[in-house]
Each structure stands twice: as C-alpha cells, then as structure tokens.
Short mmCIF file of C-alpha atoms and ligand atoms in Angstrom, two decimals:
data_model
loop_
_atom_site.label_atom_id
_atom_site.label_comp_id
_atom_site.label_asym_id
_atom_site.label_seq_id
_atom_site.Cartn_x
_atom_site.Cartn_y
_atom_site.Cartn_z
CA MET A 13 19.42 -41.33 106.40
CA PRO A 14 17.31 -43.29 108.30
CA GLN A 15 14.70 -45.69 105.92
CA LEU A 16 11.24 -46.14 107.17
CA ILE A 17 10.34 -49.96 105.99
CA VAL A 18 6.40 -49.62 105.42
CA LEU A 19 5.05 -53.78 105.95
CA PRO A 20 1.77 -54.19 103.83
CA HIS A 21 -0.80 -53.23 104.12
CA GLU A 22 -3.91 -53.88 101.63
CA GLU A 23 -5.32 -50.40 100.82
CA ILE A 24 -2.06 -48.56 101.45
CA CYS A 25 0.98 -50.23 100.47
CA PRO A 26 0.20 -54.66 99.63
CA GLU A 27 3.64 -54.70 98.56
CA GLY A 28 5.50 -53.02 101.90
CA ILE A 29 8.29 -49.89 100.78
CA ALA A 30 11.09 -48.94 101.98
CA ILE A 31 11.54 -45.50 101.43
CA ASP A 32 14.82 -43.44 102.87
CA VAL A 33 13.54 -40.55 105.09
CA PRO A 34 15.14 -37.27 106.86
CA PHE A 35 15.77 -36.90 109.80
CA GLY A 36 13.10 -35.36 111.92
CA ILE A 37 9.72 -35.65 109.13
CA SER A 38 7.42 -36.71 110.90
CA ILE A 39 6.03 -40.45 109.82
CA CYS A 40 2.65 -39.01 108.22
CA ASP A 41 4.29 -36.57 106.14
CA ALA A 42 7.31 -39.24 105.28
CA LEU A 43 4.78 -41.56 104.15
CA LEU A 44 2.00 -38.87 102.27
CA GLN A 45 5.61 -37.67 100.77
CA HIS A 46 5.89 -40.90 99.06
CA GLY A 47 2.59 -41.62 98.59
CA LEU A 48 1.37 -43.25 100.63
CA ALA A 49 -2.39 -42.61 101.31
CA ILE A 50 -2.48 -42.61 104.99
CA GLU A 51 -5.17 -41.39 107.27
CA HIS A 52 -5.02 -37.92 108.57
CA ALA A 53 -8.32 -36.63 109.90
CA CYS A 54 -7.79 -33.78 111.89
CA GLU A 55 -4.59 -32.61 109.17
CA LYS A 56 -2.20 -33.46 111.50
CA SER A 57 -3.06 -31.82 114.93
CA CYS A 58 -2.98 -34.61 117.33
CA ALA A 59 -7.37 -34.33 117.52
CA CYS A 60 -8.17 -37.46 115.51
CA THR A 61 -5.83 -41.12 115.33
CA THR A 62 -6.37 -41.72 112.07
CA CYS A 63 -3.08 -42.06 111.33
CA HIS A 64 -2.41 -44.57 113.78
CA ILE A 65 1.10 -46.84 113.07
CA ILE A 66 2.72 -49.11 115.15
CA VAL A 67 6.97 -49.05 115.39
CA ARG A 68 7.57 -52.58 114.68
CA GLU A 69 11.42 -51.77 115.15
CA GLY A 70 13.03 -48.34 115.62
CA GLY A 71 11.45 -47.37 118.73
CA ASP A 72 14.38 -46.63 121.00
CA SER A 73 15.21 -43.64 118.32
CA LEU A 74 12.34 -42.13 118.36
CA THR A 75 11.31 -38.65 120.77
CA PRO A 76 8.65 -40.63 124.01
CA SER A 77 4.70 -39.61 123.25
CA ASP A 78 3.57 -36.83 125.23
CA GLU A 79 0.29 -36.48 127.14
CA LEU A 80 -2.23 -35.60 124.78
CA GLU A 81 -0.08 -38.01 122.05
CA ASP A 82 -1.35 -41.18 124.76
CA ASP A 83 -4.71 -40.09 125.30
CA MET A 84 -5.52 -39.53 121.84
CA LEU A 85 -3.70 -42.64 121.33
CA ASP A 86 -6.41 -44.70 123.82
CA LYS A 87 -8.88 -44.21 121.16
CA ALA A 88 -7.46 -45.77 118.29
CA TRP A 89 -8.80 -49.44 116.65
CA GLY A 90 -6.26 -52.44 117.75
CA LEU A 91 -4.18 -49.89 120.22
CA GLU A 92 -0.37 -51.84 120.92
CA PRO A 93 2.20 -51.17 123.69
CA ASP A 94 4.26 -49.80 120.57
CA SER A 95 0.72 -47.29 119.25
CA ARG A 96 2.03 -44.20 117.65
CA LEU A 97 0.24 -41.41 116.18
CA SER A 98 2.64 -40.58 113.67
CA CYS A 99 1.22 -37.06 112.31
CA GLN A 100 3.53 -36.41 116.36
CA THR A 101 6.31 -39.73 115.54
CA THR A 102 9.56 -37.19 114.30
CA VAL A 103 11.50 -39.56 112.68
CA GLY A 104 15.57 -40.24 114.59
CA ARG A 105 18.85 -41.46 113.49
CA ASP A 106 17.24 -44.81 113.57
CA ASP A 107 16.21 -47.29 110.81
CA LEU A 108 11.77 -48.11 111.10
CA VAL A 109 9.54 -50.43 110.62
CA ILE A 110 6.33 -49.36 111.22
CA GLU A 111 3.20 -51.22 111.05
CA ILE A 112 0.24 -49.49 109.66
CA PRO A 113 -2.74 -50.87 111.38
CA LYS A 114 -5.91 -52.29 109.10
CA TYR A 115 -8.72 -49.95 110.49
CA THR A 116 -8.90 -46.30 111.70
CA ILE A 117 -11.65 -45.75 114.19
CA ASN A 118 -13.34 -43.47 110.83
CA MET A 119 -13.52 -46.58 109.17
CA VAL A 120 -15.31 -48.76 111.37
CA ARG A 121 -17.27 -46.04 112.91
CA GLU A 122 -18.83 -45.80 108.24
CA GLY A 123 -19.06 -49.53 108.67
S1 FES B 9 -3.37 -36.48 111.82
FE1 FES B 9 -5.15 -36.95 113.94
S2 FES B 9 -3.63 -36.92 114.99
FE2 FES B 9 -2.15 -37.16 113.22
#
C-alpha cells in the first residue's frame, strides 16, 4: 500500500502523520478515514476549493487534473503549481507527501 505523508498543519494534524492508504482511494477520503478533518464543503463534487492540497512528492503517480478541477483550483487560496483538489485526486502506486494549505477560501471569507 502506498504511504501518504501529511506535513504538519496547525489545526488538522500539528505533528504531521504518515498513513497507509489503498490504491485508488481519493486523497480526501483517505484523510477523512484517518480522522484528519480536511474541509470538503461541496461533499466532494468538485464545486468548491476547501479540499485543496499541495502535492510535495509523488505527484507523477497521480492522474492529471481535468478542466473542471483546474477551473475550481484557480479560485483556491494559496494556489501552487502542484495544487490539487483532494476529492478529485486518487492515490496511485507511489508514496505521496502532501501539504494542507494553512487556509481555505471559506476561512478567508469568515475572517
Ligand atoms: S470537496 Fe469541494 S472540491 Fe473537493
């Protein structure tokens, strides 16, 4: 099973975490199943950006984003070249290192 390493995030996992995740699961579901409360305001239907992550390693093993995901990502807080929507990104064969951005657009709006 590939390993998913989540870099420390102040609220969601202050110490960071490494978890074994099955091939083909969405990164968002993998995080939620392990008790990491990543936001997913649109219930994983690619209609928000709250599940935004940045893939720091292993991105080559992921299926490329489609046009809809790219359009949504353009609205994400802290967009980077390796940004993905975790509900639209499934785990491949390789280990991954991801970062959950400090803010989501929801938090920015709510101040
Ligand atoms: S949960 Fe809304 S796009 Fe992923």
